[in-house]
Structure formats: structure tokens, C-alpha cells
């Protein structure tokens, strides 16, 4: 059990501490923007600040500097020594768990900043933007994966996707409940941990992937051009699926 704690401590130090700083930066930005507007005209105002990209940028730069480093090798050796036979495909699906939290939050007592339609738009646009950035990086940088299976390790796509979803979730619910809003980062950090345990990525890969995912989410949240709304009577719902021994998530939208 101590072996697991040691590995988690290392990953938490790399990912969770910067994430907590990001949450504090976003909160400070919101408070400062509120101070500029009379309280009798607007209760709260949210606006983009370049400060919100400091933590994501630091993670990207940190991950880049960690490439081919001794720390990368130390984490790899620790994994091989203590979790050599570990293998799971759970992270392939778990990376998107924050999506269920995002769309389910309004139905369990929390209040999002936007409608389901806007949240879906943010999710899809951020995914497209992330793919457009991450895939060329992975294919052109060409870092060898720890298991020697391919030369497209950097950055981690799974971790980037998980942190994109987690950051969008946080931005939607941070004014409703900070603990519920932060739950997505636990999902994202777990995803990154599993990528290392599966011997699919180096520590540098998940660090840069986390920063890239957060940056993509912030940019999409504030600058998404597809800001459409549907009528209130429309309904969007998600449900788990299990077909041919494969788990998934089904999206159903009913037009009335």
C-alpha cells in the first residue's frame, strides 16, 4: 500500500498543487472583476484573464523540461519495480467521467453557469481544438512510449482530454459549490496516474497533457464562437451503455 501512496504523492505534487493554484487564480479574477462593477447593477461578472493561463503554461513548460530527465526515469523504474504487471483499459473511459458530472450537476442540486446546449458546445469545440493541437505534437515530436509500443508519447492525449473536461466542469460550477466543481480534477489526476501505471506515458507526458487540456478548456470557455441556445423545453441527457463487452456513454437530445 505504501508503494501506491509514494507514486500518488509524486503525481499529486506535480498535478494537484498547480491545479489548486489555478482554482485560486480563477476565483481571484472573478472577485476583482466584481469590484469594478456596482453591486446594484450586476451580482457577478466573469471575464477572461491571462492569469488563468499561468498554471497551464507552467505545466506545459514543466512537462517539456522533464522530457528525457532523471525524474522521468525514476518514476518509470518505480512503476516497473512495483507495478510491472499492472494493466487496465479503465482509463480509456474514465477520462470522460467529468462530463457526466457536468451535465448531471444541475439535476442534483447544483447550478451551472450555462445551459446544457452551451456546455455541450464548449465540450465539442474544446475537443476539436485539443485534437488539432495534440495530434500534430504527438506525431511530430515523436517521443518513444515507456512500453516501446509507439513514438507518440508526448503529450498524453488521455490526460489532456481528462483535464479539458475537468476544467470546463470547474468553470461551470465554481460559483455553485467549489468542492463539486473541483471533483473533475480528481478524475483527471487519476487518469494521468493510470496512464503511468499502464506504462503508456512518462511523467513529462501527463504533466504537459494536463497543462494543454486546461489551456484548451479556458480558451474555449471564454472564446467559443458557437454560443447558441435551445429552448428550455428541450432536453439533453446522457446514459451509460454496454454493448459487445464495451462500455460507453450515449447522448440523447429530444426536440419538442
mmCIF file with all atom_site columns, N, CA and C in Angstrom, residues 137-183:
data_model
loop_
_atom_site.group_PDB
_atom_site.id
_atom_site.type_symbol
_atom_site.label_atom_id
_atom_site.label_alt_id
_atom_site.label_comp_id
_atom_site.label_asym_id
_atom_site.label_entity_id
_atom_site.label_seq_id
_atom_site.pdbx_PDB_ins_code
_atom_site.Cartn_x
_atom_site.Cartn_y
_atom_site.Cartn_z
_atom_site.occupancy
_atom_site.B_iso_or_equiv
_atom_site.pdbx_formal_charge
_atom_site.auth_seq_id
_atom_site.auth_comp_id
_atom_site.auth_asym_id
_atom_site.auth_atom_id
_atom_site.pdbx_PDB_model_num
ATOM 1   N N  . UNK A 1 137 ? 1.429   17.505 -32.390 1.00 0.00 ? 137 UNK A N  1
ATOM 2   C CA . UNK A 1 137 ? 2.535   17.473 -31.439 1.00 0.00 ? 137 UNK A CA 1
ATOM 3   C C  . UNK A 1 137 ? 3.023   16.051 -31.200 1.00 0.00 ? 137 UNK A C  1
ATOM 4   N N  . UNK A 1 138 ? 2.083   15.138 -30.982 1.00 0.00 ? 138 UNK A N  1
ATOM 5   C CA . UNK A 1 138 ? 2.440   13.740 -30.701 1.00 0.00 ? 138 UNK A CA 1
ATOM 6   C C  . UNK A 1 138 ? 3.182   13.121 -31.877 1.00 0.00 ? 138 UNK A C  1
ATOM 7   N N  . UNK A 1 139 ? 2.684   13.386 -33.081 1.00 0.00 ? 139 UNK A N  1
ATOM 8   C CA . UNK A 1 139 ? 3.271   12.754 -34.264 1.00 0.00 ? 139 UNK A CA 1
ATOM 9   C C  . UNK A 1 139 ? 4.599   13.380 -34.687 1.00 0.00 ? 139 UNK A C  1
ATOM 10  N N  . UNK A 1 140 ? 4.776   14.669 -34.416 1.00 0.00 ? 140 UNK A N  1
ATOM 11  C CA . UNK A 1 140 ? 5.998   15.346 -34.859 1.00 0.00 ? 140 UNK A CA 1
ATOM 12  C C  . UNK A 1 140 ? 7.105   15.319 -33.821 1.00 0.00 ? 140 UNK A C  1
ATOM 13  N N  . UNK A 1 141 ? 6.758   15.358 -32.541 1.00 0.00 ? 141 UNK A N  1
ATOM 14  C CA . UNK A 1 141 ? 7.787   15.278 -31.501 1.00 0.00 ? 141 UNK A CA 1
ATOM 15  C C  . UNK A 1 141 ? 8.362   13.870 -31.455 1.00 0.00 ? 141 UNK A C  1
ATOM 16  N N  . UNK A 1 142 ? 7.489   12.881 -31.513 1.00 0.00 ? 142 UNK A N  1
ATOM 17  C CA . UNK A 1 142 ? 7.940   11.501 -31.684 1.00 0.00 ? 142 UNK A CA 1
ATOM 18  C C  . UNK A 1 142 ? 8.642   10.866 -30.490 1.00 0.00 ? 142 UNK A C  1
ATOM 19  N N  . UNK A 1 143 ? 8.257   11.219 -29.263 1.00 0.00 ? 143 UNK A N  1
ATOM 20  C CA . UNK A 1 143 ? 8.854   10.570 -28.086 1.00 0.00 ? 143 UNK A CA 1
ATOM 21  C C  . UNK A 1 143 ? 8.392   9.121  -27.972 1.00 0.00 ? 143 UNK A C  1
ATOM 22  N N  . UNK A 1 144 ? 9.325   8.240  -27.673 1.00 0.00 ? 144 UNK A N  1
ATOM 23  C CA . UNK A 1 144 ? 9.009   6.817  -27.522 1.00 0.00 ? 144 UNK A CA 1
ATOM 24  C C  . UNK A 1 144 ? 8.238   6.582  -26.235 1.00 0.00 ? 144 UNK A C  1
ATOM 25  N N  . UNK A 1 145 ? 7.173   5.790  -26.323 1.00 0.00 ? 145 UNK A N  1
ATOM 26  C CA . UNK A 1 145 ? 6.405   5.454  -25.124 1.00 0.00 ? 145 UNK A CA 1
ATOM 27  C C  . UNK A 1 145 ? 7.234   4.560  -24.202 1.00 0.00 ? 145 UNK A C  1
ATOM 28  N N  . UNK A 1 146 ? 6.939   4.566  -22.896 1.00 0.00 ? 146 UNK A N  1
ATOM 29  C CA . UNK A 1 146 ? 7.698   3.730  -21.953 1.00 0.00 ? 146 UNK A CA 1
ATOM 30  C C  . UNK A 1 146 ? 7.670   2.244  -22.289 1.00 0.00 ? 146 UNK A C  1
ATOM 31  N N  . UNK A 1 147 ? 6.554   1.783  -22.891 1.00 0.00 ? 147 UNK A N  1
ATOM 32  C CA . UNK A 1 147 ? 6.460   0.361  -23.242 1.00 0.00 ? 147 UNK A CA 1
ATOM 33  C C  . UNK A 1 147 ? 7.007   0.068  -24.632 1.00 0.00 ? 147 UNK A C  1
ATOM 34  N N  . UNK A 1 148 ? 7.628   1.076  -25.270 1.00 0.00 ? 148 UNK A N  1
ATOM 35  C CA . UNK A 1 148 ? 8.240   0.920  -26.602 1.00 0.00 ? 148 UNK A CA 1
ATOM 36  C C  . UNK A 1 148 ? 7.243   0.547  -27.692 1.00 0.00 ? 148 UNK A C  1
ATOM 37  N N  . UNK A 1 149 ? 5.978   0.888  -27.490 1.00 0.00 ? 149 UNK A N  1
ATOM 38  C CA . UNK A 1 149 ? 4.957   0.489  -28.455 1.00 0.00 ? 149 UNK A CA 1
ATOM 39  C C  . UNK A 1 149 ? 4.815   1.461  -29.626 1.00 0.00 ? 149 UNK A C  1
ATOM 40  N N  . UNK A 1 150 ? 5.147   2.736  -29.401 1.00 0.00 ? 150 UNK A N  1
ATOM 41  C CA . UNK A 1 150 ? 4.988   3.739  -30.465 1.00 0.00 ? 150 UNK A CA 1
ATOM 42  C C  . UNK A 1 150 ? 5.791   4.987  -30.112 1.00 0.00 ? 150 UNK A C  1
ATOM 43  N N  . UNK A 1 151 ? 5.992   5.833  -31.109 1.00 0.00 ? 151 UNK A N  1
ATOM 44  C CA . UNK A 1 151 ? 6.744   7.075  -30.899 1.00 0.00 ? 151 UNK A CA 1
ATOM 45  C C  . UNK A 1 151 ? 5.805   8.279  -30.935 1.00 0.00 ? 151 UNK A C  1
ATOM 46  N N  . UNK A 1 152 ? 4.826   8.271  -30.063 1.00 0.00 ? 152 UNK A N  1
ATOM 47  C CA . UNK A 1 152 ? 3.871   9.391  -29.986 1.00 0.00 ? 152 UNK A CA 1
ATOM 48  C C  . UNK A 1 152 ? 3.443   9.632  -28.546 1.00 0.00 ? 152 UNK A C  1
ATOM 49  N N  . UNK A 1 153 ? 4.395   9.587  -27.625 1.00 0.00 ? 153 UNK A N  1
ATOM 50  C CA . UNK A 1 153 ? 4.070   9.671  -26.206 1.00 0.00 ? 153 UNK A CA 1
ATOM 51  C C  . UNK A 1 153 ? 3.729   11.088 -25.739 1.00 0.00 ? 153 UNK A C  1
ATOM 52  N N  . UNK A 1 154 ? 4.433   12.081 -26.242 1.00 0.00 ? 154 UNK A N  1
ATOM 53  C CA . UNK A 1 154 ? 4.324   13.446 -25.714 1.00 0.00 ? 154 UNK A CA 1
ATOM 54  C C  . UNK A 1 154 ? 3.464   14.334 -26.603 1.00 0.00 ? 154 UNK A C  1
ATOM 55  N N  . UNK A 1 155 ? 2.427   15.004 -26.023 1.00 0.00 ? 155 UNK A N  1
ATOM 56  C CA . UNK A 1 155 ? 1.911   14.887 -24.647 1.00 0.00 ? 155 UNK A CA 1
ATOM 57  C C  . UNK A 1 155 ? 0.869   13.790 -24.551 1.00 0.00 ? 155 UNK A C  1
ATOM 58  N N  . UNK A 1 156 ? 0.420   13.500 -23.343 1.00 0.00 ? 156 UNK A N  1
ATOM 59  C CA . UNK A 1 156 ? -0.588  12.459 -23.135 1.00 0.00 ? 156 UNK A CA 1
ATOM 60  C C  . UNK A 1 156 ? -1.963  12.950 -23.565 1.00 0.00 ? 156 UNK A C  1
ATOM 61  N N  . UNK A 1 157 ? -2.541  12.290 -24.563 1.00 0.00 ? 157 UNK A N  1
ATOM 62  C CA . UNK A 1 157 ? -3.867  12.674 -25.047 1.00 0.00 ? 157 UNK A CA 1
ATOM 63  C C  . UNK A 1 157 ? -4.967  12.380 -24.052 1.00 0.00 ? 157 UNK A C  1
ATOM 64  N N  . UNK A 1 158 ? -4.861  11.215 -23.376 1.00 0.00 ? 158 UNK A N  1
ATOM 65  C CA . UNK A 1 158 ? -5.865  10.856 -22.366 1.00 0.00 ? 158 UNK A CA 1
ATOM 66  C C  . UNK A 1 158 ? -5.887  11.888 -21.240 1.00 0.00 ? 158 UNK A C  1
ATOM 67  N N  . UNK A 1 159 ? -4.703  12.252 -20.750 1.00 0.00 ? 159 UNK A N  1
ATOM 68  C CA . UNK A 1 159 ? -4.619  13.213 -19.657 1.00 0.00 ? 159 UNK A CA 1
ATOM 69  C C  . UNK A 1 159 ? -5.108  14.581 -20.101 1.00 0.00 ? 159 UNK A C  1
ATOM 70  N N  . UNK A 1 160 ? -4.754  14.987 -21.308 1.00 0.00 ? 160 UNK A N  1
ATOM 71  C CA . UNK A 1 160 ? -5.197  16.279 -21.833 1.00 0.00 ? 160 UNK A CA 1
ATOM 72  C C  . UNK A 1 160 ? -6.720  16.322 -21.927 1.00 0.00 ? 160 UNK A C  1
ATOM 73  N N  . UNK A 1 161 ? -7.335  15.253 -22.442 1.00 0.00 ? 161 UNK A N  1
ATOM 74  C CA . UNK A 1 161 ? -8.793  15.204 -22.557 1.00 0.00 ? 161 UNK A CA 1
ATOM 75  C C  . UNK A 1 161 ? -9.447  15.239 -21.183 1.00 0.00 ? 161 UNK A C  1
ATOM 76  N N  . UNK A 1 162 ? -8.872  14.511 -20.226 1.00 0.00 ? 162 UNK A N  1
ATOM 77  C CA . UNK A 1 162 ? -9.426  14.476 -18.873 1.00 0.00 ? 162 UNK A CA 1
ATOM 78  C C  . UNK A 1 162 ? -9.372  15.846 -18.217 1.00 0.00 ? 162 UNK A C  1
ATOM 79  N N  . UNK A 1 163 ? -8.256  16.559 -18.389 1.00 0.00 ? 163 UNK A N  1
ATOM 80  C CA . UNK A 1 163 ? -8.128  17.880 -17.781 1.00 0.00 ? 163 UNK A CA 1
ATOM 81  C C  . UNK A 1 163 ? -8.942  18.939 -18.520 1.00 0.00 ? 163 UNK A C  1
ATOM 82  N N  . UNK A 1 164 ? -9.194  18.740 -19.801 1.00 0.00 ? 164 UNK A N  1
ATOM 83  C CA . UNK A 1 164 ? -10.102 19.632 -20.519 1.00 0.00 ? 164 UNK A CA 1
ATOM 84  C C  . UNK A 1 164 ? -11.498 19.534 -19.929 1.00 0.00 ? 164 UNK A C  1
ATOM 85  N N  . UNK A 1 165 ? -11.986 18.317 -19.780 1.00 0.00 ? 165 UNK A N  1
ATOM 86  C CA . UNK A 1 165 ? -13.320 18.095 -19.208 1.00 0.00 ? 165 UNK A CA 1
ATOM 87  C C  . UNK A 1 165 ? -13.387 18.599 -17.768 1.00 0.00 ? 165 UNK A C  1
ATOM 88  N N  . UNK A 1 166 ? -12.324 18.340 -16.999 1.00 0.00 ? 166 UNK A N  1
ATOM 89  C CA . UNK A 1 166 ? -12.300 18.745 -15.593 1.00 0.00 ? 166 UNK A CA 1
ATOM 90  C C  . UNK A 1 166 ? -12.317 20.266 -15.457 1.00 0.00 ? 166 UNK A C  1
ATOM 91  N N  . UNK A 1 167 ? -11.576 20.956 -16.318 1.00 0.00 ? 167 UNK A N  1
ATOM 92  C CA . UNK A 1 167 ? -11.513 22.414 -16.243 1.00 0.00 ? 167 UNK A CA 1
ATOM 93  C C  . UNK A 1 167 ? -12.824 23.055 -16.670 1.00 0.00 ? 167 UNK A C  1
ATOM 94  N N  . UNK A 1 168 ? -13.451 22.528 -17.708 1.00 0.00 ? 168 UNK A N  1
ATOM 95  C CA . UNK A 1 168 ? -14.761 23.026 -18.116 1.00 0.00 ? 168 UNK A CA 1
ATOM 96  C C  . UNK A 1 168 ? -15.774 22.830 -16.992 1.00 0.00 ? 168 UNK A C  1
ATOM 97  N N  . UNK A 1 169 ? -15.699 21.675 -16.344 1.00 0.00 ? 169 UNK A N  1
ATOM 98  C CA . UNK A 1 169 ? -16.597 21.390 -15.221 1.00 0.00 ? 169 UNK A CA 1
ATOM 99  C C  . UNK A 1 169 ? -16.355 22.388 -14.085 1.00 0.00 ? 169 UNK A C  1
ATOM 100 N N  . UNK A 1 170 ? -15.104 22.653 -13.786 1.00 0.00 ? 170 UNK A N  1
ATOM 101 C CA . UNK A 1 170 ? -14.775 23.586 -12.714 1.00 0.00 ? 170 UNK A CA 1
ATOM 102 C C  . UNK A 1 170 ? -15.302 24.989 -13.020 1.00 0.00 ? 170 UNK A C  1
ATOM 103 N N  . UNK A 1 171 ? -15.102 25.452 -14.243 1.00 0.00 ? 171 UNK A N  1
ATOM 104 C CA . UNK A 1 171 ? -15.538 26.794 -14.618 1.00 0.00 ? 171 UNK A CA 1
ATOM 105 C C  . UNK A 1 171 ? -17.058 26.932 -14.576 1.00 0.00 ? 171 UNK A C  1
ATOM 106 N N  . UNK A 1 172 ? -17.763 25.841 -14.836 1.00 0.00 ? 172 UNK A N  1
ATOM 107 C CA . UNK A 1 172 ? -19.226 25.880 -14.819 1.00 0.00 ? 172 UNK A CA 1
ATOM 108 C C  . UNK A 1 172 ? -19.800 25.923 -13.401 1.00 0.00 ? 172 UNK A C  1
ATOM 109 N N  . UNK A 1 173 ? -19.149 25.269 -12.440 1.00 0.00 ? 173 UNK A N  1
ATOM 110 C CA . UNK A 1 173 ? -19.757 25.097 -11.115 1.00 0.00 ? 173 UNK A CA 1
ATOM 111 C C  . UNK A 1 173 ? -18.990 25.759 -9.975  1.00 0.00 ? 173 UNK A C  1
ATOM 112 N N  . UNK A 1 174 ? -17.936 26.513 -10.271 1.00 0.00 ? 174 UNK A N  1
ATOM 113 C CA . UNK A 1 174 ? -17.123 27.080 -9.188  1.00 0.00 ? 174 UNK A CA 1
ATOM 114 C C  . UNK A 1 174 ? -17.894 28.065 -8.323  1.00 0.00 ? 174 UNK A C  1
ATOM 115 N N  . UNK A 1 175 ? -18.923 28.703 -8.880  1.00 0.00 ? 175 UNK A N  1
ATOM 116 C CA . UNK A 1 175 ? -19.724 29.650 -8.103  1.00 0.00 ? 175 UNK A CA 1
ATOM 117 C C  . UNK A 1 175 ? -20.873 28.966 -7.373  1.00 0.00 ? 175 UNK A C  1
ATOM 118 N N  . UNK A 1 176 ? -21.119 27.717 -7.689  1.00 0.00 ? 176 UNK A N  1
ATOM 119 C CA . UNK A 1 176 ? -22.190 26.971 -7.034  1.00 0.00 ? 176 UNK A CA 1
ATOM 120 C C  . UNK A 1 176 ? -21.669 26.185 -5.836  1.00 0.00 ? 176 UNK A C  1
ATOM 121 N N  . UNK A 1 177 ? -20.616 25.380 -6.056  1.00 0.00 ? 177 UNK A N  1
ATOM 122 C CA . UNK A 1 177 ? -20.012 24.601 -4.976  1.00 0.00 ? 177 UNK A CA 1
ATOM 123 C C  . UNK A 1 177 ? -18.585 24.256 -5.386  1.00 0.00 ? 177 UNK A C  1
ATOM 124 N N  . UNK A 1 178 ? -17.611 24.814 -4.666  1.00 0.00 ? 178 UNK A N  1
ATOM 125 C CA . UNK A 1 178 ? -16.216 24.665 -5.055  1.00 0.00 ? 178 UNK A CA 1
ATOM 126 C C  . UNK A 1 178 ? -15.754 23.220 -4.974  1.00 0.00 ? 178 UNK A C  1
ATOM 127 N N  . UNK A 1 179 ? -16.308 22.445 -4.036  1.00 0.00 ? 179 UNK A N  1
ATOM 128 C CA . UNK A 1 179 ? -15.903 21.040 -3.896  1.00 0.00 ? 179 UNK A CA 1
ATOM 129 C C  . UNK A 1 179 ? -16.420 20.200 -5.048  1.00 0.00 ? 179 UNK A C  1
ATOM 130 N N  . UNK A 1 180 ? -17.668 20.422 -5.419  1.00 0.00 ? 180 UNK A N  1
ATOM 131 C CA . UNK A 1 180 ? -18.221 19.704 -6.572  1.00 0.00 ? 180 UNK A CA 1
ATOM 132 C C  . UNK A 1 180 ? -17.505 20.131 -7.846  1.00 0.00 ? 180 UNK A C  1
ATOM 133 N N  . UNK A 1 181 ? -17.204 21.418 -7.954  1.00 0.00 ? 181 UNK A N  1
ATOM 134 C CA . UNK A 1 181 ? -16.505 21.925 -9.138  1.00 0.00 ? 181 UNK A CA 1
ATOM 135 C C  . UNK A 1 181 ? -15.123 21.303 -9.276  1.00 0.00 ? 181 UNK A C  1
ATOM 136 N N  . UNK A 1 182 ? -14.463 21.040 -8.156  1.00 0.00 ? 182 UNK A N  1
ATOM 137 C CA . UNK A 1 182 ? -13.093 20.507 -8.177  1.00 0.00 ? 182 UNK A CA 1
ATOM 138 C C  . UNK A 1 182 ? -13.038 19.002 -8.356  1.00 0.00 ? 182 UNK A C  1
ATOM 139 N N  . UNK A 1 183 ? -14.187 18.334 -8.281  1.00 0.00 ? 183 UNK A N  1
ATOM 140 C CA . UNK A 1 183 ? -14.209 16.868 -8.360  1.00 0.00 ? 183 UNK A CA 1
ATOM 141 C C  . UNK A 1 183 ? -13.624 16.355 -9.671  1.00 0.00 ? 183 UNK A C  1
#
